[in-house]
Short mmCIF file of C-alpha atoms in Angstrom, two decimals:
data_model
loop_
_atom_site.label_atom_id
_atom_site.label_comp_id
_atom_site.label_asym_id
_atom_site.label_seq_id
_atom_site.Cartn_x
_atom_site.Cartn_y
_atom_site.Cartn_z
CA MET A 1 -36.80 -13.87 -3.23
CA SER A 2 -36.02 -11.12 -0.70
CA GLU A 3 -36.17 -7.40 -1.36
CA PRO A 4 -33.33 -6.10 -3.57
CA LEU A 5 -30.23 -4.47 -2.13
CA ARG A 6 -30.18 -0.99 -3.64
CA LEU A 7 -26.87 0.69 -4.45
CA GLY A 8 -25.97 4.34 -4.91
CA ILE A 9 -22.60 4.88 -6.59
CA ALA A 10 -20.67 8.13 -6.22
CA GLY A 11 -17.80 8.30 -8.69
CA LEU A 12 -17.99 6.86 -12.19
CA GLY A 13 -14.35 6.67 -13.12
CA THR A 14 -12.57 3.45 -13.94
CA VAL A 15 -13.69 1.57 -10.83
CA GLY A 16 -17.22 2.97 -10.66
CA THR A 17 -17.83 2.09 -14.29
CA GLY A 18 -16.48 -1.39 -13.61
CA VAL A 19 -18.97 -1.85 -10.77
CA VAL A 20 -21.85 -0.78 -13.02
CA LYS A 21 -20.75 -3.28 -15.67
CA ILE A 22 -20.60 -6.19 -13.21
CA VAL A 23 -24.02 -5.40 -11.71
CA ARG A 24 -25.58 -5.14 -15.18
CA GLN A 25 -23.84 -8.12 -16.75
CA LYS A 26 -24.01 -10.53 -13.83
CA ALA A 27 -27.35 -9.67 -12.26
CA ASN A 28 -28.58 -13.27 -12.17
CA LEU A 29 -25.31 -14.60 -10.75
CA LEU A 30 -25.22 -11.95 -8.03
CA ALA A 31 -28.85 -12.58 -7.07
CA ALA A 32 -28.29 -16.33 -6.88
CA ARG A 33 -25.23 -15.94 -4.69
CA ALA A 34 -26.67 -13.22 -2.45
CA GLY A 35 -30.16 -14.69 -2.14
CA ARG A 36 -31.62 -11.34 -3.25
CA PRO A 37 -31.29 -9.03 -6.25
CA VAL A 38 -28.50 -6.45 -6.24
CA VAL A 39 -29.51 -3.34 -8.17
CA ILE A 40 -28.26 0.19 -8.79
CA THR A 41 -30.81 2.92 -8.18
CA ALA A 42 -28.82 6.16 -8.35
CA VAL A 43 -25.41 7.49 -9.35
CA SER A 44 -23.33 10.65 -9.10
CA ALA A 45 -20.22 11.95 -10.84
CA ARG A 46 -18.60 15.20 -11.92
CA THR A 47 -19.80 14.90 -15.53
CA ARG A 48 -23.21 13.55 -16.46
CA ASP A 49 -22.98 13.20 -20.24
CA LYS A 50 -19.56 11.55 -20.54
CA ASP A 51 -19.46 8.37 -22.65
CA ARG A 52 -18.43 5.66 -20.18
CA GLY A 53 -19.11 2.66 -22.38
CA VAL A 54 -22.06 1.58 -20.22
CA ARG A 55 -25.63 2.86 -19.87
CA ILE A 56 -26.01 5.28 -16.97
CA GLY A 57 -29.34 6.79 -17.99
CA ASP A 58 -31.25 3.90 -16.40
CA TYR A 59 -30.40 5.27 -12.95
CA ALA A 60 -31.43 8.38 -11.05
CA TRP A 61 -28.77 11.10 -11.23
CA GLU A 62 -27.55 13.33 -8.39
CA ASP A 63 -25.08 16.14 -8.97
CA ASP A 64 -24.36 16.23 -5.23
CA PRO A 65 -22.93 13.00 -3.76
CA VAL A 66 -24.23 13.97 -0.32
CA LYS A 67 -27.78 13.94 -1.68
CA LEU A 68 -27.09 10.59 -3.31
CA ALA A 69 -25.87 9.22 0.03
CA THR A 70 -29.11 10.18 1.78
CA ARG A 71 -31.67 9.03 -0.82
CA ASP A 72 -34.48 6.85 0.50
CA ASP A 73 -33.98 4.35 -2.33
CA VAL A 74 -30.30 3.70 -1.50
CA ASP A 75 -29.34 1.01 1.02
CA VAL A 76 -25.59 0.95 0.38
CA PHE A 77 -23.58 4.02 -0.50
CA ILE A 78 -20.57 3.14 -2.69
CA GLU A 79 -17.93 5.86 -2.46
CA LEU A 80 -15.46 5.79 -5.37
CA MET A 81 -14.59 9.48 -5.66
CA GLY A 82 -11.29 9.41 -3.78
CA GLY A 83 -9.60 12.07 -1.67
CA SER A 84 -9.03 12.06 2.07
CA ASP A 85 -11.48 14.91 2.71
CA GLY A 86 -13.92 16.98 0.68
CA PRO A 87 -16.97 15.40 -1.00
CA ALA A 88 -15.87 11.83 -0.26
CA LYS A 89 -15.70 12.32 3.49
CA ALA A 90 -18.81 14.54 3.61
CA ALA A 91 -20.88 12.04 1.64
CA THR A 92 -19.63 9.08 3.69
CA GLU A 93 -20.56 10.83 6.94
CA ALA A 94 -23.96 11.76 5.50
CA ALA A 95 -24.58 8.15 4.46
CA ILE A 96 -23.83 6.89 7.97
CA ASP A 97 -26.03 9.56 9.53
CA ALA A 98 -28.83 8.51 7.16
CA GLY A 99 -28.54 4.87 8.19
CA LYS A 100 -26.75 3.57 5.09
CA ASP A 101 -23.98 1.02 4.89
CA VAL A 102 -20.83 2.17 3.08
CA VAL A 103 -18.49 0.45 0.65
CA THR A 104 -15.41 2.42 -0.38
CA ALA A 105 -12.14 2.08 -2.24
CA ASN A 106 -10.81 5.23 -0.58
CA LYS A 107 -7.62 4.32 1.27
CA ALA A 108 -6.62 7.94 1.87
CA MET A 109 -9.89 8.81 3.62
CA LEU A 110 -9.72 5.75 5.87
CA ALA A 111 -6.02 6.19 6.61
CA HIS A 112 -6.70 9.72 7.88
CA HIS A 113 -10.21 9.39 9.30
CA GLY A 114 -10.83 5.66 9.66
CA GLN A 115 -11.14 5.61 13.44
CA ALA A 116 -13.73 8.36 13.61
CA LEU A 117 -15.72 6.95 10.68
CA ALA A 118 -15.64 3.44 12.13
CA GLU A 119 -16.88 4.67 15.52
CA ALA A 120 -19.70 6.62 13.86
CA ALA A 121 -20.74 3.69 11.69
CA GLU A 122 -20.74 1.19 14.53
CA ALA A 123 -22.65 3.57 16.82
CA ALA A 124 -25.30 3.80 14.09
CA GLY A 125 -25.38 0.05 13.54
CA ARG A 126 -23.88 0.43 10.06
CA VAL A 127 -20.84 -1.10 8.39
CA ILE A 128 -17.96 0.34 6.36
CA ARG A 129 -16.33 -2.15 4.01
CA PHE A 130 -13.13 -1.41 2.08
CA GLU A 131 -11.69 -4.51 0.43
CA ALA A 132 -11.07 -2.45 -2.72
CA ALA A 133 -8.92 0.09 -0.84
CA VAL A 134 -5.99 -2.30 -0.40
CA ALA A 135 -4.22 -4.29 -3.13
CA GLY A 136 -7.00 -4.14 -5.74
CA GLY A 137 -8.44 -7.57 -6.45
CA ILE A 138 -6.45 -9.40 -3.75
CA PRO A 139 -8.86 -10.35 -0.90
CA VAL A 140 -6.39 -9.41 1.84
CA ILE A 141 -8.95 -7.74 4.13
CA LYS A 142 -11.05 -10.87 4.15
CA ALA A 143 -7.97 -13.00 4.72
CA LEU A 144 -7.08 -11.03 7.85
CA THR A 145 -10.58 -10.60 9.29
CA GLU A 146 -12.01 -14.01 8.40
CA GLY A 147 -9.61 -16.66 7.14
CA LEU A 148 -6.91 -15.88 9.72
CA ALA A 149 -9.19 -14.89 12.59
CA GLY A 150 -7.74 -17.68 14.76
CA ASN A 151 -4.18 -16.38 14.38
CA GLU A 152 -2.04 -13.87 16.15
CA VAL A 153 -0.48 -11.99 13.25
CA VAL A 154 3.28 -11.80 13.53
CA ARG A 155 4.08 -9.69 10.49
CA VAL A 156 2.39 -8.23 7.42
CA MET A 157 4.47 -7.14 4.46
CA GLY A 158 4.10 -6.66 0.78
CA VAL A 159 4.42 -4.80 -2.47
CA MET A 160 1.32 -2.61 -2.50
CA ASN A 161 1.93 -0.12 -5.30
CA GLY A 162 2.01 -1.57 -8.78
CA THR A 163 3.47 1.57 -10.35
CA CYS A 164 6.57 1.42 -8.17
CA ASN A 165 6.99 -2.28 -8.83
CA TYR A 166 6.67 -1.62 -12.55
CA ILE A 167 9.35 1.07 -12.40
CA LEU A 168 11.81 -1.05 -10.42
CA THR A 169 11.36 -4.21 -12.48
CA ARG A 170 11.49 -2.24 -15.72
CA MET A 171 14.74 -0.61 -14.62
CA GLN A 172 16.22 -4.04 -13.92
CA GLY A 173 14.91 -5.77 -17.01
CA ALA A 174 15.82 -3.05 -19.50
CA GLY A 175 18.85 -1.54 -17.76
CA LEU A 176 17.22 1.90 -17.78
CA SER A 177 17.61 4.79 -15.35
CA TYR A 178 14.93 5.75 -12.83
CA GLU A 179 14.29 9.03 -14.66
CA THR A 180 13.73 7.28 -17.98
CA VAL A 181 11.30 4.72 -16.59
CA PHE A 182 9.49 7.37 -14.54
CA GLU A 183 8.77 9.30 -17.74
CA GLU A 184 7.70 6.08 -19.44
CA ALA A 185 5.28 5.25 -16.61
CA GLY A 186 3.76 8.72 -16.88
CA ALA A 187 3.27 8.36 -20.62
CA LEU A 188 1.52 5.01 -20.08
CA GLY A 189 -0.86 6.57 -17.56
CA TYR A 190 0.47 4.56 -14.61
CA LEU A 191 1.19 7.56 -12.36
CA GLU A 192 -1.29 9.43 -10.18
CA ALA A 193 -2.00 13.07 -11.01
CA ASP A 194 0.41 13.78 -8.15
CA PRO A 195 3.19 11.24 -8.89
CA GLU A 196 4.56 11.56 -5.37
CA LEU A 197 1.56 9.58 -4.14
CA ASP A 198 3.05 6.62 -6.02
CA VAL A 199 6.82 7.01 -6.08
CA GLY A 200 6.93 8.71 -2.66
CA GLY A 201 5.30 5.71 -0.99
CA ILE A 202 2.23 7.63 0.21
CA ASP A 203 -0.37 5.52 -1.61
CA ALA A 204 1.20 2.30 -0.33
CA GLY A 205 1.62 3.83 3.12
CA HIS A 206 -2.14 4.42 3.33
CA LYS A 207 -2.70 0.74 2.57
CA LEU A 208 -0.15 -0.43 5.11
CA ALA A 209 -1.78 1.67 7.85
CA LEU A 210 -5.13 0.00 7.18
CA LEU A 211 -3.67 -3.51 7.18
CA SER A 212 -1.80 -2.78 10.42
CA ALA A 213 -4.99 -1.74 12.20
CA ILE A 214 -6.71 -4.99 11.25
CA ALA A 215 -3.71 -7.24 11.85
CA PHE A 216 -2.76 -5.88 15.26
CA GLY A 217 -6.02 -4.48 16.63
CA THR A 218 -4.82 -0.89 16.74
CA GLN A 219 -6.27 2.42 15.73
CA VAL A 220 -5.23 3.51 12.25
CA ASN A 221 -2.05 5.57 12.49
CA PHE A 222 -0.88 6.72 9.08
CA GLU A 223 1.34 9.33 10.73
CA GLY A 224 3.26 6.48 12.35
CA VAL A 225 4.29 4.98 8.99
CA GLU A 226 7.96 5.58 8.21
CA MET A 227 8.02 6.41 4.51
CA GLU A 228 10.71 6.66 1.90
CA GLY A 229 10.06 6.60 -1.83
CA ILE A 230 12.03 5.10 -4.69
CA GLY A 231 13.38 8.33 -6.18
CA ARG A 232 16.94 7.73 -4.92
CA ILE A 233 17.23 4.22 -6.39
CA THR A 234 19.69 4.14 -9.26
CA ILE A 235 20.33 1.55 -11.93
CA GLU A 236 23.65 0.97 -10.14
CA ASP A 237 21.72 -0.03 -6.99
CA ILE A 238 19.56 -2.37 -9.04
CA ARG A 239 22.62 -4.03 -10.59
CA ALA A 240 24.57 -4.22 -7.34
CA ALA A 241 21.62 -5.80 -5.53
CA ALA A 242 21.25 -8.38 -8.30
CA ASP A 243 24.99 -9.10 -8.12
CA MET A 244 24.54 -10.00 -4.46
CA GLY A 245 21.39 -12.11 -4.98
CA PHE A 246 18.78 -9.48 -4.14
CA ARG A 247 16.11 -7.37 -5.81
CA ILE A 248 14.89 -3.97 -4.70
CA LYS A 249 11.20 -3.50 -3.90
CA LEU A 250 9.14 -0.73 -2.35
CA LEU A 251 8.16 -2.88 0.58
CA GLY A 252 5.62 -2.24 3.31
CA VAL A 253 6.28 -4.02 6.61
CA ALA A 254 4.23 -3.94 9.81
CA GLN A 255 5.00 -5.85 12.98
CA MET A 256 4.35 -5.44 16.68
CA GLY A 257 7.45 -5.29 18.85
CA ALA A 258 8.24 -4.68 22.50
CA ARG A 259 8.47 -0.95 21.81
CA GLY A 260 5.26 -0.69 19.82
CA LEU A 261 3.99 -1.00 16.28
CA GLU A 262 6.55 -0.73 13.49
CA GLN A 263 5.18 0.43 10.14
CA ARG A 264 7.70 0.94 7.34
CA MET A 265 7.15 1.73 3.68
CA SER A 266 10.54 1.99 2.03
CA PRO A 267 12.79 0.50 -0.64
CA CYS A 268 14.24 -2.77 0.65
CA LEU A 269 16.38 -5.59 -0.64
CA VAL A 270 14.67 -8.98 -0.69
CA PRO A 271 16.13 -12.32 -1.82
CA ALA A 272 15.84 -12.61 -5.60
CA ASN A 273 14.46 -16.16 -5.34
CA SER A 274 11.72 -15.25 -2.83
CA PRO A 275 8.08 -14.72 -3.88
CA LEU A 276 8.50 -10.97 -3.40
CA GLY A 277 11.77 -10.97 -5.30
CA GLN A 278 10.16 -12.68 -8.27
CA LEU A 279 7.20 -10.30 -8.44
CA GLU A 280 7.15 -8.53 -11.81
CA GLY A 281 5.42 -5.53 -13.34
CA GLY A 282 2.35 -3.91 -11.80
CA THR A 283 1.32 -6.94 -9.74
CA ASN A 284 0.79 -6.64 -5.97
CA MET A 285 1.71 -9.17 -3.30
CA VAL A 286 0.89 -9.33 0.40
CA VAL A 287 2.63 -11.75 2.74
CA ILE A 288 0.99 -12.51 6.09
CA GLU A 289 2.67 -14.44 8.88
CA GLY A 290 0.41 -15.96 11.54
CA ASP A 291 1.35 -17.93 14.62
CA GLN A 292 -0.79 -20.90 13.52
CA VAL A 293 -0.57 -20.90 9.72
CA GLY A 294 2.98 -19.68 9.27
CA GLN A 295 3.46 -17.65 6.10
CA ILE A 296 0.83 -17.23 3.41
CA VAL A 297 1.29 -15.31 0.15
CA LEU A 298 -1.48 -13.47 -1.69
CA ARG A 299 -0.66 -12.29 -5.21
CA GLY A 300 -2.75 -10.58 -7.87
CA ALA A 301 -3.74 -7.46 -9.75
CA GLY A 302 -3.40 -4.44 -7.49
CA ALA A 303 -5.42 -2.00 -9.57
CA GLY A 304 -7.55 -1.68 -12.68
CA GLU A 305 -11.23 -1.67 -13.53
CA GLY A 306 -12.01 -5.37 -13.20
CA PRO A 307 -9.93 -6.31 -10.13
CA THR A 308 -10.93 -3.29 -8.04
CA ALA A 309 -14.60 -3.46 -9.03
CA SER A 310 -14.50 -7.15 -8.11
CA ALA A 311 -13.33 -6.17 -4.62
CA VAL A 312 -16.15 -3.63 -4.32
CA LEU A 313 -18.70 -6.30 -5.24
CA SER A 314 -17.26 -8.71 -2.68
CA ASP A 315 -18.17 -6.21 0.04
CA VAL A 316 -21.59 -5.54 -1.49
CA MET A 317 -22.30 -9.26 -1.55
CA ASP A 318 -21.40 -9.67 2.12
CA ILE A 319 -23.82 -6.89 3.02
CA ALA A 320 -26.50 -8.51 0.86
CA ARG A 321 -25.96 -11.78 2.72
CA GLY A 322 -26.17 -10.09 6.13
CA ILE A 323 -22.46 -10.42 6.96
CA ARG A 324 -21.66 -7.34 9.02
CA PRO A 325 -18.21 -7.36 10.67
CA ALA A 326 -16.70 -4.40 12.48
CA THR A 327 -14.80 -2.03 10.21
CA PHE A 328 -11.33 -3.09 11.33
CA GLY A 329 -12.20 -6.62 12.42
CA ARG A 330 -13.08 -5.76 16.00
CA PRO A 331 -15.20 -3.00 17.60
CA ALA A 332 -13.69 0.42 16.90
CA MET A 333 -13.99 1.52 20.54
CA GLY A 334 -11.85 -1.45 21.52
CA LEU A 335 -8.96 -0.71 19.16
CA ASP A 336 -5.77 0.12 21.01
CA PRO A 337 -4.13 3.52 20.56
CA THR A 338 -1.01 3.05 18.51
CA LYS A 339 2.42 3.43 20.02
CA ALA A 340 4.67 3.93 17.02
CA ALA A 341 8.11 2.31 17.09
CA LYS A 342 10.68 3.53 14.61
CA SER A 343 12.48 0.60 12.95
CA ALA A 344 13.13 -1.17 16.24
CA THR A 345 13.71 -4.63 14.75
CA PRO A 346 17.39 -5.22 13.86
CA ALA A 347 18.19 -6.01 10.24
CA PRO A 348 21.14 -6.09 7.87
CA TYR A 349 21.53 -3.08 5.58
CA TYR A 350 22.88 -2.39 2.11
CA LEU A 351 25.01 0.77 1.94
CA ARG A 352 26.11 2.48 -1.25
CA MET A 353 28.57 5.33 -1.07
CA THR A 354 31.17 7.05 -3.19
CA LEU A 355 34.54 7.79 -1.62
CA GLN A 356 37.40 9.94 -2.71
CA ASP A 357 40.10 7.79 -4.24
CA LYS A 358 42.72 8.42 -1.60
CA PRO A 359 44.59 6.19 0.90
CA GLY A 360 42.72 5.42 4.13
CA ALA A 361 39.28 6.50 2.91
CA LEU A 362 37.72 3.07 3.27
CA ALA A 363 39.41 2.52 6.63
CA LYS A 364 37.74 5.66 7.98
CA ILE A 365 34.31 4.34 6.95
CA ALA A 366 35.01 0.98 8.59
CA THR A 367 36.08 2.78 11.77
CA VAL A 368 32.88 4.82 11.91
CA LEU A 369 30.77 1.68 11.49
CA GLY A 370 32.78 -0.14 14.16
CA GLU A 371 32.39 2.72 16.63
CA ALA A 372 28.61 2.51 16.10
CA GLY A 373 28.71 -1.21 16.88
CA ILE A 374 28.01 -2.21 13.26
CA SER A 375 29.96 -5.09 11.76
CA ILE A 376 30.51 -5.59 8.04
CA ASP A 377 29.31 -8.79 6.39
CA ARG A 378 30.35 -8.09 2.80
CA MET A 379 32.06 -5.25 0.99
CA ARG A 380 32.70 -4.56 -2.67
CA GLN A 381 34.59 -1.79 -4.40
CA TYR A 382 33.98 -1.20 -8.07
CA GLY A 383 36.01 0.48 -10.78
CA HIS A 384 37.14 4.03 -10.13
CA GLU A 385 35.36 6.95 -11.72
CA ASP A 386 37.61 10.00 -12.03
CA ALA A 387 38.90 10.65 -8.52
CA SER A 388 36.16 8.70 -6.74
CA ALA A 389 35.48 5.04 -5.95
CA PRO A 390 31.99 3.47 -5.58
CA VAL A 391 31.79 1.20 -2.51
CA LEU A 392 29.05 -1.23 -1.48
CA ILE A 393 28.75 -2.59 2.06
CA VAL A 394 26.34 -5.16 3.50
CA THR A 395 26.21 -5.04 7.27
CA HIS A 396 25.27 -7.67 9.79
CA LYS A 397 22.02 -7.06 11.68
CA THR A 398 21.93 -3.71 13.41
CA GLN A 399 19.47 -1.22 14.84
CA ARG A 400 18.45 1.58 12.49
CA ARG A 401 19.28 4.20 15.10
CA ALA A 402 22.88 2.91 15.25
CA LEU A 403 23.09 3.07 11.47
CA ASP A 404 21.70 6.62 11.43
CA GLU A 405 24.39 7.65 13.92
CA ALA A 406 27.05 6.09 11.69
CA LEU A 407 25.66 7.77 8.56
CA ALA A 408 25.66 11.13 10.31
CA ALA A 409 29.28 10.61 11.35
CA MET A 410 30.23 9.61 7.79
CA GLY A 411 28.78 12.88 6.57
CA GLN A 412 31.41 14.70 8.62
CA LEU A 413 34.26 12.87 6.94
CA GLU A 414 36.11 14.59 4.14
CA VAL A 415 36.39 11.35 2.17
CA MET A 416 32.69 11.16 1.21
CA VAL A 417 31.43 12.24 -2.22
CA GLY A 418 27.71 12.91 -1.89
CA ALA A 419 25.29 11.32 0.55
CA PRO A 420 25.26 7.54 1.12
CA VAL A 421 22.22 5.40 0.35
CA ALA A 422 21.07 2.89 2.99
CA LEU A 423 18.48 0.19 2.22
CA ARG A 424 17.17 -2.36 4.68
CA ILE A 425 17.52 -6.05 3.77
CA GLU A 426 14.29 -7.82 4.70
CA THR A 427 14.11 -11.54 5.38
CA VAL A 428 11.19 -13.18 3.58
#
């Protein structure tokens, strides 16, 4: 049998511990499938003596992940520390400079520095693999780079943050407010230390930027992702959407249009009977549309020890087998600079607003929409509350810029109570 592939793991949290467990428990299976042993030689973490439920003392210890990344007995540096900069980035750069391949689950680092890291790795003849950075155990990176390599990708979309999907489906299922379920998610440990990474759409936006680069052959452009979180979604929105045959999801969508690459991460309405509409709890789903295969749906666990560690090992196994694709599916120097297009594809929209209960209020709203060239498909007015009246409108397809103009004009009207909420309705 060939020489072993030697791993150095930086970061022994949930995912890192999961990787250690798989390598220890499935050593014979991994060796048989890779054609060579896969072994861990050294590790690094913030705390050495923590009880992780798995033996760490069998491996060399480095306090400094940069030193771990440059050890002579490490072939593949596995970065599981997280963070867009700091030790994760420094150690990854050191590993590349030292001639090591890199496997990472760090979506933030790649979303911000992926182009530069990919160019450095490819110039050094090394690879960076990151299946674990997007959608946990779902093999979406492999699907795009390998299984669908003969396709022009038309659109990529999906639910890529399990915490947000848990919150929205819990609100619907239990009839609870956003604030109540947010507190519940925090108590269950579902939220990041900075909750805005989850509920603000940032975590999912990082993932969408990486998928866009692979799908459309562009340089990673996280700054080009239009982002809106779920904090403004009310239980009334959830109920109204259901009443009209929709469910609300934090949905990432990327597609190439005549004006450039659209990347949106925002709450959207999707048909309740669609695969995305039926997605419950913390599960992730990615939908890919190719010109040859049509639509395919990938569904599975988006986080957790086992699923994410499984994705790390899939990359390790490819390296062990000698499979060495470019970081983003094609040479980094050949990736096109991204021209960001802001919501250029027309779509229908759901509008929720509260109007003063006075004659002509609704007519003024209809006039503003008409002047912006937006026609109304459906409209519902619910029971009055004090001196105000909740109104729901579903428009026909329109450009987002036209809708923004209409919303700005509505804000000048004296009949509005508070700011309106506008959610895109995505066809699936």
